[in-house]
Short mmCIF file of C-alpha atoms (C1' of nucleotides) in Angstrom, two decimals:
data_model
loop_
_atom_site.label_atom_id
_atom_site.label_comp_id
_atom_site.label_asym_id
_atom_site.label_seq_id
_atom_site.Cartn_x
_atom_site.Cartn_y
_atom_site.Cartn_z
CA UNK L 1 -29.45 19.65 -23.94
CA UNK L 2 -26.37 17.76 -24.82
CA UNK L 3 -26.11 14.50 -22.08
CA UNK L 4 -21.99 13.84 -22.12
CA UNK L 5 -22.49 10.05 -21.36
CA UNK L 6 -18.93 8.36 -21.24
CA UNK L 7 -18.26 5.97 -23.60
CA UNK L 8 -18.41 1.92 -22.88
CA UNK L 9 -14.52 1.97 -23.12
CA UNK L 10 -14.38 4.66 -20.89
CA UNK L 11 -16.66 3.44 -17.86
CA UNK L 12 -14.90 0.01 -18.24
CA UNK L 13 -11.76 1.73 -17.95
CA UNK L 14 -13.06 3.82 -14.80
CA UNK L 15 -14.74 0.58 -13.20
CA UNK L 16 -11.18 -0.90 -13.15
CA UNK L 17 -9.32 2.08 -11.64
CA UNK L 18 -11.76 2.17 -8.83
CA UNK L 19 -11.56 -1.88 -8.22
CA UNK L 20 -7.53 -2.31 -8.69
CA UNK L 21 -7.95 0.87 -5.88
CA UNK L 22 -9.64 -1.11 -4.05
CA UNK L 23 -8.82 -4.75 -4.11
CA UNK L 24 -5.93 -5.00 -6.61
CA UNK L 25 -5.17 -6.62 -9.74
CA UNK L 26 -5.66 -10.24 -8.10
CA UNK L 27 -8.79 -9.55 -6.68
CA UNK L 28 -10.32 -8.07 -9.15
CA UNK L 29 -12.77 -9.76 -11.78
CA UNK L 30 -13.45 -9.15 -15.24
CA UNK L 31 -17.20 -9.51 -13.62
CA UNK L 32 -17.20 -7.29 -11.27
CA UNK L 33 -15.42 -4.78 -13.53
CA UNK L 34 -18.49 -5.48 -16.18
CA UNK L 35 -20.73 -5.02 -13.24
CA UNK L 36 -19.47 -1.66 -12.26
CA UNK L 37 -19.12 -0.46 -15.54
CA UNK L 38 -22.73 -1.47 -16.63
CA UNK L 39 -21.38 -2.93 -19.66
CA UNK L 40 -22.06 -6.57 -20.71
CA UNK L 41 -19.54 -9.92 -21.13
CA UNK L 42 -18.98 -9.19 -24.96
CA UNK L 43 -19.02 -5.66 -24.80
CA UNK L 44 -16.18 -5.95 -22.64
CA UNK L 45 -14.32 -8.15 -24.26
CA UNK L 46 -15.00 -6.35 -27.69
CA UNK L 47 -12.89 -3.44 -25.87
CA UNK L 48 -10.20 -4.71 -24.50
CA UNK L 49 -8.20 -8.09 -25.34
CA UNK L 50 -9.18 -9.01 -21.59
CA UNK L 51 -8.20 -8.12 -17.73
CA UNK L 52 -4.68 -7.25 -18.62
CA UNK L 53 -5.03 -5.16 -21.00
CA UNK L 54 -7.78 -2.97 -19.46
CA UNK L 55 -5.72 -3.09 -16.26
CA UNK L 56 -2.57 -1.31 -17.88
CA UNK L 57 -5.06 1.10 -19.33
CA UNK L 58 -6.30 2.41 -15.86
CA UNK L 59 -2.93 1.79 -14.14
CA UNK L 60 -1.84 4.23 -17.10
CA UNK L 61 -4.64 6.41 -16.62
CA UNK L 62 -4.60 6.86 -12.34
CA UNK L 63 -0.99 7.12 -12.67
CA UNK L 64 -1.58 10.60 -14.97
CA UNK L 65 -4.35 11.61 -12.39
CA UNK L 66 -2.09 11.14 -9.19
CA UNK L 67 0.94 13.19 -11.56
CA UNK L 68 -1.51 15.72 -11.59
CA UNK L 69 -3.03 15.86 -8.53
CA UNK L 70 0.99 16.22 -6.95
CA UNK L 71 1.40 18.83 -9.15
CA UNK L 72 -1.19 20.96 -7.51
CA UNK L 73 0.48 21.13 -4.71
CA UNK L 74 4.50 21.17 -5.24
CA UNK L 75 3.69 23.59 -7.81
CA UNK L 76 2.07 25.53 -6.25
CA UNK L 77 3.13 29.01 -4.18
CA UNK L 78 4.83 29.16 -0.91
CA UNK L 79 8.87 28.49 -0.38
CA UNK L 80 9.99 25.21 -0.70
CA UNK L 81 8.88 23.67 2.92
CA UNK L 82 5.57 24.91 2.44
CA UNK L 83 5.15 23.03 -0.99
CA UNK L 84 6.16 19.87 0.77
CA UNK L 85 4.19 20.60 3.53
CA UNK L 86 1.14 21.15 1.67
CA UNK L 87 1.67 18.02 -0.74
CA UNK L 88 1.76 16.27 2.74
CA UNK L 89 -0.95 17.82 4.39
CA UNK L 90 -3.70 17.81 0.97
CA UNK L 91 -7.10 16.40 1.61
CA UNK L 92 -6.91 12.80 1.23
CA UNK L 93 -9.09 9.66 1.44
CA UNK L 94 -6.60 8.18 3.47
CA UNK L 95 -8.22 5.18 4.73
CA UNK L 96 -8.33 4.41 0.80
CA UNK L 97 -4.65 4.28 0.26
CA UNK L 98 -2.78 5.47 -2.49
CA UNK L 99 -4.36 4.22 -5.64
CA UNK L 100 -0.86 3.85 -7.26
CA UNK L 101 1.97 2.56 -3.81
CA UNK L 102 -1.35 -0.17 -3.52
CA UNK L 103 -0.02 -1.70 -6.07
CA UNK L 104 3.00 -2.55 -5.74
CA UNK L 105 1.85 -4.74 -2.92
CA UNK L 106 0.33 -7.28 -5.88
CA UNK L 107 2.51 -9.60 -6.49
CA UNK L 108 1.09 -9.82 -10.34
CA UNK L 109 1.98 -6.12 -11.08
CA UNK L 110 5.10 -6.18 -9.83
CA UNK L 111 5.66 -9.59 -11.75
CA UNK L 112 4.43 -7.82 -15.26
CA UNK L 113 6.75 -5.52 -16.47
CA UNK L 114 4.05 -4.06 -18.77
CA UNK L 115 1.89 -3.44 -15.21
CA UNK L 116 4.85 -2.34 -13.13
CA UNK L 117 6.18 0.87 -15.71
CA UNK L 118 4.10 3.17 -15.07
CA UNK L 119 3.83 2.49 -11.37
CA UNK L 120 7.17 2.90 -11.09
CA UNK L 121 7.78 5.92 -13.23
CA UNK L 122 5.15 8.11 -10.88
CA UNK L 123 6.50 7.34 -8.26
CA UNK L 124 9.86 8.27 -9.72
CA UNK L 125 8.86 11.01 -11.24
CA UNK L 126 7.36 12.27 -7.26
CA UNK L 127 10.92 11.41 -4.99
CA UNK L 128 12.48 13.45 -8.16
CA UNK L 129 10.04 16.47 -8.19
CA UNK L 130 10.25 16.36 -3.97
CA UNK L 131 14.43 16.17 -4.80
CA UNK L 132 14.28 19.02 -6.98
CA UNK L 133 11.68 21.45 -4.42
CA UNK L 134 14.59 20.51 -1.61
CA UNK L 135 17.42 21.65 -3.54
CA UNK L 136 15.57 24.88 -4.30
CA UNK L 137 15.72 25.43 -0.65
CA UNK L 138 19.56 24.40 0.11
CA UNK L 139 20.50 27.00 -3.17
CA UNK L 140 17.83 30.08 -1.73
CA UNK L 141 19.21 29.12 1.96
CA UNK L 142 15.97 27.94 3.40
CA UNK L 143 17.03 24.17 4.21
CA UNK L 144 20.52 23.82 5.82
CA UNK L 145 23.59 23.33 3.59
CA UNK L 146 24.34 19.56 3.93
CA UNK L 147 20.36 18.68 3.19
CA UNK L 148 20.47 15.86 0.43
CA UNK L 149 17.65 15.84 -1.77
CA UNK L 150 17.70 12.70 -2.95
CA UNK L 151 17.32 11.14 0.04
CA UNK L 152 14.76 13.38 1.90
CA UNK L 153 12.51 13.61 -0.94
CA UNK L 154 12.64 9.45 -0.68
CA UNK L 155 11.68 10.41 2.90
CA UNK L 156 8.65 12.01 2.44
CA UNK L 157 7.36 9.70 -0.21
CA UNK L 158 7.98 6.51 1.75
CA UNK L 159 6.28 8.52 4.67
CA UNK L 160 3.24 9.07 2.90
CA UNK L 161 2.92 5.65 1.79
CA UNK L 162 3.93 4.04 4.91
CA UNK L 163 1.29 6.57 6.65
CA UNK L 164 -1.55 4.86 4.72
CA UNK L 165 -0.42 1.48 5.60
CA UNK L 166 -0.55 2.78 9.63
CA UNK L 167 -3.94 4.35 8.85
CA UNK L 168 -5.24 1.26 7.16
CA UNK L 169 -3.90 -1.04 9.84
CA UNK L 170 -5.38 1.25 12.74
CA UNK L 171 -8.72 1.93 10.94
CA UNK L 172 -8.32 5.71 11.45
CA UNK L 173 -6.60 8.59 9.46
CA UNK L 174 -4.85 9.51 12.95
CA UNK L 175 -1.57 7.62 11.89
CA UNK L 176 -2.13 8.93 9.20
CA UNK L 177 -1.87 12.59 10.06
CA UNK L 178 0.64 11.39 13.16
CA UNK L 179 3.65 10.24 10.95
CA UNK L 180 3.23 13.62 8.81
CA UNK L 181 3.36 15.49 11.40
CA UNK L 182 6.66 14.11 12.69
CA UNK L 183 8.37 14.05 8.98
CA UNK L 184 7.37 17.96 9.16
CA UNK L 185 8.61 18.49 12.78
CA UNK L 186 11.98 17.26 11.55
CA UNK L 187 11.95 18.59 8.41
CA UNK L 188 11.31 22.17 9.98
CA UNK L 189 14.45 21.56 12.33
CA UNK L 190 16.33 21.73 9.25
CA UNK L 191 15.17 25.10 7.91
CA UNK L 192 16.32 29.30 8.59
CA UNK L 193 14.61 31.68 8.62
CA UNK L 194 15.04 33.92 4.91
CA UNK B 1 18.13 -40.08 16.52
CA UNK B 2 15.01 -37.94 17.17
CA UNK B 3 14.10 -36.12 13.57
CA UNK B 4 11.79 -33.52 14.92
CA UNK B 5 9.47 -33.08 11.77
CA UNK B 6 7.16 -30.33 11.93
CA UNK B 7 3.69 -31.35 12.70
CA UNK B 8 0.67 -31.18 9.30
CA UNK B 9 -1.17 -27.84 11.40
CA UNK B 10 2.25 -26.53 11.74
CA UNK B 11 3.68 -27.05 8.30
CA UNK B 12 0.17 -25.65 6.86
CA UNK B 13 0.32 -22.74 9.18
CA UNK B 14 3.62 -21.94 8.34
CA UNK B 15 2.92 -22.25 4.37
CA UNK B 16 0.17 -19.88 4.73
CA UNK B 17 2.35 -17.14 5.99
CA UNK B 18 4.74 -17.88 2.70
CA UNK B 19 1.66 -17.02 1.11
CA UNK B 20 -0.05 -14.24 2.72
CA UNK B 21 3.48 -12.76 2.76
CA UNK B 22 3.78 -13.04 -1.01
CA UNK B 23 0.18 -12.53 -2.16
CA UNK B 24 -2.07 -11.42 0.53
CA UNK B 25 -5.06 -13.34 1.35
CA UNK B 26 -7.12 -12.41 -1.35
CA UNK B 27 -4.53 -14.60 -3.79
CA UNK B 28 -4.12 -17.24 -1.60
CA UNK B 29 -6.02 -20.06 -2.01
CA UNK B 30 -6.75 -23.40 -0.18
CA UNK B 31 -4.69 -25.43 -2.71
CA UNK B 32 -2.08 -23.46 -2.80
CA UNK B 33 -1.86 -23.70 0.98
CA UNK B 34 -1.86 -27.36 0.85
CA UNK B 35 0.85 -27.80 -1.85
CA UNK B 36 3.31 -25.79 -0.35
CA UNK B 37 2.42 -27.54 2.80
CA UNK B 38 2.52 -30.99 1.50
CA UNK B 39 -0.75 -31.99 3.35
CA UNK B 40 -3.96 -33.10 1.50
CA UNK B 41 -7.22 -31.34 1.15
CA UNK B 42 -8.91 -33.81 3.60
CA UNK B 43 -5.98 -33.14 5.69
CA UNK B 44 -5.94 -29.46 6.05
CA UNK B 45 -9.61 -29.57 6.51
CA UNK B 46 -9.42 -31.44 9.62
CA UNK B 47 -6.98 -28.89 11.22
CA UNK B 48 -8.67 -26.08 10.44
CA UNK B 49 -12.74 -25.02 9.42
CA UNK B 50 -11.18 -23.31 6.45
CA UNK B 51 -8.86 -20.66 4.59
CA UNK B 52 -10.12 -17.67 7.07
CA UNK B 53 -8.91 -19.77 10.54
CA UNK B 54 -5.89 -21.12 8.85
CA UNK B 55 -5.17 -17.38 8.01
CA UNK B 56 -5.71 -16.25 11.63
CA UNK B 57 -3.48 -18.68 13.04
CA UNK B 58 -0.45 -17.47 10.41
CA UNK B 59 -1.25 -13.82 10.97
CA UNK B 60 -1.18 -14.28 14.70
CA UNK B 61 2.04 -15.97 14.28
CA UNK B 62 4.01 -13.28 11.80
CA UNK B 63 3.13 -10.94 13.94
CA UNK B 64 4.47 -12.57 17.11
CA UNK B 65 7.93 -13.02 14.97
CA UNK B 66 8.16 -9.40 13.89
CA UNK B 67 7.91 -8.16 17.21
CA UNK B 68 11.03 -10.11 18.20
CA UNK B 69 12.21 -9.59 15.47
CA UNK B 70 12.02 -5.63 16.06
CA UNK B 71 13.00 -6.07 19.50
CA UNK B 72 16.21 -7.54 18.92
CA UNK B 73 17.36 -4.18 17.44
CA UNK B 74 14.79 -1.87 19.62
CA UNK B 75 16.23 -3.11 22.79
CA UNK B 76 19.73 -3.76 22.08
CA UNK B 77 22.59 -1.81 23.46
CA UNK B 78 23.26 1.83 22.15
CA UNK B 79 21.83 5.38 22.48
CA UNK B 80 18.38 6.15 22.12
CA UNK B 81 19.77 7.33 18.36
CA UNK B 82 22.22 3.86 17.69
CA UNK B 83 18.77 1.82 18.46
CA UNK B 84 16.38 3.57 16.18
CA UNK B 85 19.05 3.66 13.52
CA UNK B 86 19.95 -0.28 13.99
CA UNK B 87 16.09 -1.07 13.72
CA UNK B 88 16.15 0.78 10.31
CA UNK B 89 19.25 -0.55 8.89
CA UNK B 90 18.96 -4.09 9.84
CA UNK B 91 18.82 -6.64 7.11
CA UNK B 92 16.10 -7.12 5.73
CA UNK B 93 14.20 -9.01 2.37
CA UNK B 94 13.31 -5.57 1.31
CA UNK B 95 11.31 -6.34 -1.88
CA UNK B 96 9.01 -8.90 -0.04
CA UNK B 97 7.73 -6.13 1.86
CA UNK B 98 7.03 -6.54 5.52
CA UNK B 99 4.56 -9.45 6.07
CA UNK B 100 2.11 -7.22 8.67
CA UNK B 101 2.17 -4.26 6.58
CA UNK B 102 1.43 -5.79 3.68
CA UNK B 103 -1.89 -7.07 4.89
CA UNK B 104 -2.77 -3.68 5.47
CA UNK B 105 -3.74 -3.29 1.30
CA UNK B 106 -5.86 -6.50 1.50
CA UNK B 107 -9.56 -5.58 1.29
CA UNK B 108 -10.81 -8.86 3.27
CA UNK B 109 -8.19 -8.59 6.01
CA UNK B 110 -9.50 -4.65 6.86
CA UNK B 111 -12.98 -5.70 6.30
CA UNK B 112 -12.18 -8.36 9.03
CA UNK B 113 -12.29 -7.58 12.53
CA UNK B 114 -10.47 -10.77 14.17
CA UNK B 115 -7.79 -10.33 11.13
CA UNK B 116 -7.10 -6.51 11.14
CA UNK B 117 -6.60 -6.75 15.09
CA UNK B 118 -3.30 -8.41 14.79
CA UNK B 119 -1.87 -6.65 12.31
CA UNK B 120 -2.89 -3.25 14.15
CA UNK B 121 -1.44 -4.67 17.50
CA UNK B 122 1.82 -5.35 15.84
CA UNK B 123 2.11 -1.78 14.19
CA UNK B 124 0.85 0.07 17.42
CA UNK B 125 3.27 -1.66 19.57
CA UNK B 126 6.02 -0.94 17.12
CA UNK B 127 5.13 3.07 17.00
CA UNK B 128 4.85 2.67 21.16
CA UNK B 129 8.17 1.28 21.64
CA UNK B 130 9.92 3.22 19.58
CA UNK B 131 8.53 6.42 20.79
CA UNK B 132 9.41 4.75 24.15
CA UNK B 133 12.89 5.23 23.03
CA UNK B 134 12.58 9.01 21.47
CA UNK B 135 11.19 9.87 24.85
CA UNK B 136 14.34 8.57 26.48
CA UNK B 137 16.89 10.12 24.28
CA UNK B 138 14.45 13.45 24.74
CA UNK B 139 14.89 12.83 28.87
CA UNK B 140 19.27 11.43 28.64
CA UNK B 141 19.59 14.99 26.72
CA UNK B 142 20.26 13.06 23.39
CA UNK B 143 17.18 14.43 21.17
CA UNK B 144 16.65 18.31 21.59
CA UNK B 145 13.69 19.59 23.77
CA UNK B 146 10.62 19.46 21.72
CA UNK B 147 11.29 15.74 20.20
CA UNK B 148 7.73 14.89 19.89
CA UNK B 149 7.78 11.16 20.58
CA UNK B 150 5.12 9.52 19.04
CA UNK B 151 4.88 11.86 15.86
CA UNK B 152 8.41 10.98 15.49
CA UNK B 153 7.83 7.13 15.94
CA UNK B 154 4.87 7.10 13.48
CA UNK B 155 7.64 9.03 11.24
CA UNK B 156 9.74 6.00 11.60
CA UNK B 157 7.70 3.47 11.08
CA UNK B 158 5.92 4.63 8.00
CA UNK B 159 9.12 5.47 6.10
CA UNK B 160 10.00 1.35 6.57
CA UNK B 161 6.62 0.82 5.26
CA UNK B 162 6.49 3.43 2.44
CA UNK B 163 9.99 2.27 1.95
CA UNK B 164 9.11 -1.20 1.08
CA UNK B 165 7.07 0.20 -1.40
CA UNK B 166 9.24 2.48 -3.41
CA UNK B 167 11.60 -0.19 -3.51
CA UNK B 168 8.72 -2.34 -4.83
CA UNK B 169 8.04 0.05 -7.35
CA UNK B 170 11.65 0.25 -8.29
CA UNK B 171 12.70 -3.39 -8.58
CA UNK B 172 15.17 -2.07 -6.05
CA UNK B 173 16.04 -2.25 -2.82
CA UNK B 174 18.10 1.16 -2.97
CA UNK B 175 14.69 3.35 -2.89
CA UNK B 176 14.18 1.87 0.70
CA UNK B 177 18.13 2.77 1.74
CA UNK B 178 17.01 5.85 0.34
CA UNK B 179 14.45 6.68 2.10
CA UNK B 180 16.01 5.13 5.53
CA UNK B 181 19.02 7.40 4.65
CA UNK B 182 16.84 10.40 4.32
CA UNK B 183 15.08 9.72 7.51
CA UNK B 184 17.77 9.07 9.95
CA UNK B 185 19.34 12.44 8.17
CA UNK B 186 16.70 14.32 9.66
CA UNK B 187 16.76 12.60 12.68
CA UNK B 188 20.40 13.17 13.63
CA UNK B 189 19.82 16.77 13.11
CA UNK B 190 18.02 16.71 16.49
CA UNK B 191 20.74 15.26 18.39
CA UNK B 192 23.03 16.81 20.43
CA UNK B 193 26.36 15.49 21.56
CA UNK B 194 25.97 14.13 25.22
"C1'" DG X 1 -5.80 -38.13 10.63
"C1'" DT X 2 -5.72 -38.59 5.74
"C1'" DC X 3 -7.70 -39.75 1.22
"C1'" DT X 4 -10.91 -39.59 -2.66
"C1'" DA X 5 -15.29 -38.18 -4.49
"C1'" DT X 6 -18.54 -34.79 -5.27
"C1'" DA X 7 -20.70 -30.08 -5.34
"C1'" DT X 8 -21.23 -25.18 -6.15
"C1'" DT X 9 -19.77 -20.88 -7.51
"C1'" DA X 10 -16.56 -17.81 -9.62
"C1'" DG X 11 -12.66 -16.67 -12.85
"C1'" DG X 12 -11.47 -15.73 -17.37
"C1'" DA X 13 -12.35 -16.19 -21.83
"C1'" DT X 14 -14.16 -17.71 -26.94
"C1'" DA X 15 -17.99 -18.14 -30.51
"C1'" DG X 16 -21.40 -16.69 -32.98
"C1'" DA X 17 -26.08 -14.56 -33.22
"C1'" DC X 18 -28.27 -10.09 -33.48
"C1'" DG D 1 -21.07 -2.86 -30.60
"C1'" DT D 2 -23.68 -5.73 -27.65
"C1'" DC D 3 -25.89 -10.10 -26.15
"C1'" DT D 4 -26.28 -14.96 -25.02
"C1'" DA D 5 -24.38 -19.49 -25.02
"C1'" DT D 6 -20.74 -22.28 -23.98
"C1'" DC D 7 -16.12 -23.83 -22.21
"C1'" DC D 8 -12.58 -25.03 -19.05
"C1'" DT D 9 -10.18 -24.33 -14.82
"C1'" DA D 10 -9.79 -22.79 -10.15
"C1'" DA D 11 -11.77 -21.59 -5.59
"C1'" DT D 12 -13.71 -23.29 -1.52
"C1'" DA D 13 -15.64 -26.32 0.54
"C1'" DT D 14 -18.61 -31.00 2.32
"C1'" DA D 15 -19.21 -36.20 2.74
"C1'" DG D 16 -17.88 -40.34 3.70
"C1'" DA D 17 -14.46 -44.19 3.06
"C1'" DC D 18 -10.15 -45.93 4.95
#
DNA sequence: GTCTATATTAGGATAGAC
DNA sequence: GTCTATCCTAATATAGAC
């Protein structure tokens, strides 16, 4: 039976998602990415020019996944709260963070244009998709006329992402869960019933 | 005339938090600490056993300034509303982040007990007071019956956090007025006029 | 208290053999 | 494509002189 090992490229690639994830661009080593990855000094560097270059390849590569991953739920069914709602309320590893928002709390990404793109573009890309599910609902009547998009879609993000940094700081998903739950409660104060 | 210089544990504390601020503790090293500080190697050594004290002391110390710094708006004059509102408009660096959350997306301050406990103080005490104030305005009339307080306040706080990092994304500060914008829409929906 | 030496390990990469 | 050897600098201290 066919084994469908990935390729070296591919687990060095993966090995460096998982560690910017988890410790960022400035703490992470070419050697511990080579360690994870099970692939050797020169086999590494045969790859990829060196850590910057493999870095924009898995900043490129988790920034498709998290696209994705978004998608399943704004895209899903419901009306337009319950999309938000259940992009808000999806399973998540929250004590992990968000493998994207981390980040932009590295002072070398946000320094590296290169780095920094595709960062910003997803997150882009999410206020404008959030912007666009809200203005569904002020033109089919569900949200209150006088709901801006722009600005509650900015909301929600920034509520996710500052819910991660509670959850982080308090060692529990609770904060987590607790700041969603109040976006929601005054999100639903803005809704009719339809 | 007295020229009150700032004394070598004081200048080095204060150049760590520069530095934690600005790259976390996992990018801040020992020499770094000591240039910006203008003290010698031999010099900071004697202060302190090492990067991990020095970086308790300036922890312990930004988070003693952001809480007076949050309290100058949090218990100023104004309506439960005005005070929740000035706390998320005052001016602020926006794309250096907030020096406590940021810490939060370090791996080695999490993994630390003695460093987290600080940072998680600070944030608890922020979401506590300000649901202090929700709970007011809910009891003065202001907020509409069924403000829940602390889901509210954890609302708050992670949009300034999240905030900080869309505008971090963006190169931008407006992503953060954004999302404050957003927020405080919301919010005003659940006043009533007293 | 501060300085200079010294030490050890890791970071980040190049060179060339296999 | 992968491995080993080698290189240079930084990270994080310790030791002891001044």
């Amino acid at each position: 039976m066919y084994t469908p090992v990935m390729s070296t490229p591919d687990r060095l690639i993966e090995a460096t998602q998982e560690l910017l994830w988890e410790r960022g661009y400035v703490g992470t080593s070419p050697k511990a990415i080579q360690r994870l990855a099970g692939a050797g000094q020169g086999s590494m560097y045969h790859h990829f020019s060196g850590k910057s270059e493999l870095a924009l390849a898995a900043v490129t590569r988790t920034a498709e996944e998290m696209r994705r991953t978004a998608g399943l739920s704004l895209d899903g069914p419901g009306s337009a709260y319950e999309r938000i709602a259940a992009y808000l309320l999806r399973e998540r590893d929250v004590l992990r963070g968000c493998p994207v928002g981390r980040l932009t709390m590295d002072p070398e990404v946000v320094a590296d244009e290169a780095l920094r793109a595709p960062v910003d573009a997803t997150l882009a890309w999410l206020r404008g998709r959030i912007a666009a599910i809200v203005q569904e609902g002020v033109d089919g009547g569900e949200f209150v006329p006088g709901t801006d998009p722009a600005p509650v879609a900015a909301a929600v993000v920034a509520t996710v992402q500052g819910g991660y940094v509670l959850a982080r700081a308090s060692g529990s998903s609770a904060a987590f869960d607790r700041a969603v739950e109040g976006l929601l409660s005054l999100l639903a104060a803005r809704t009719r019933q339809i």
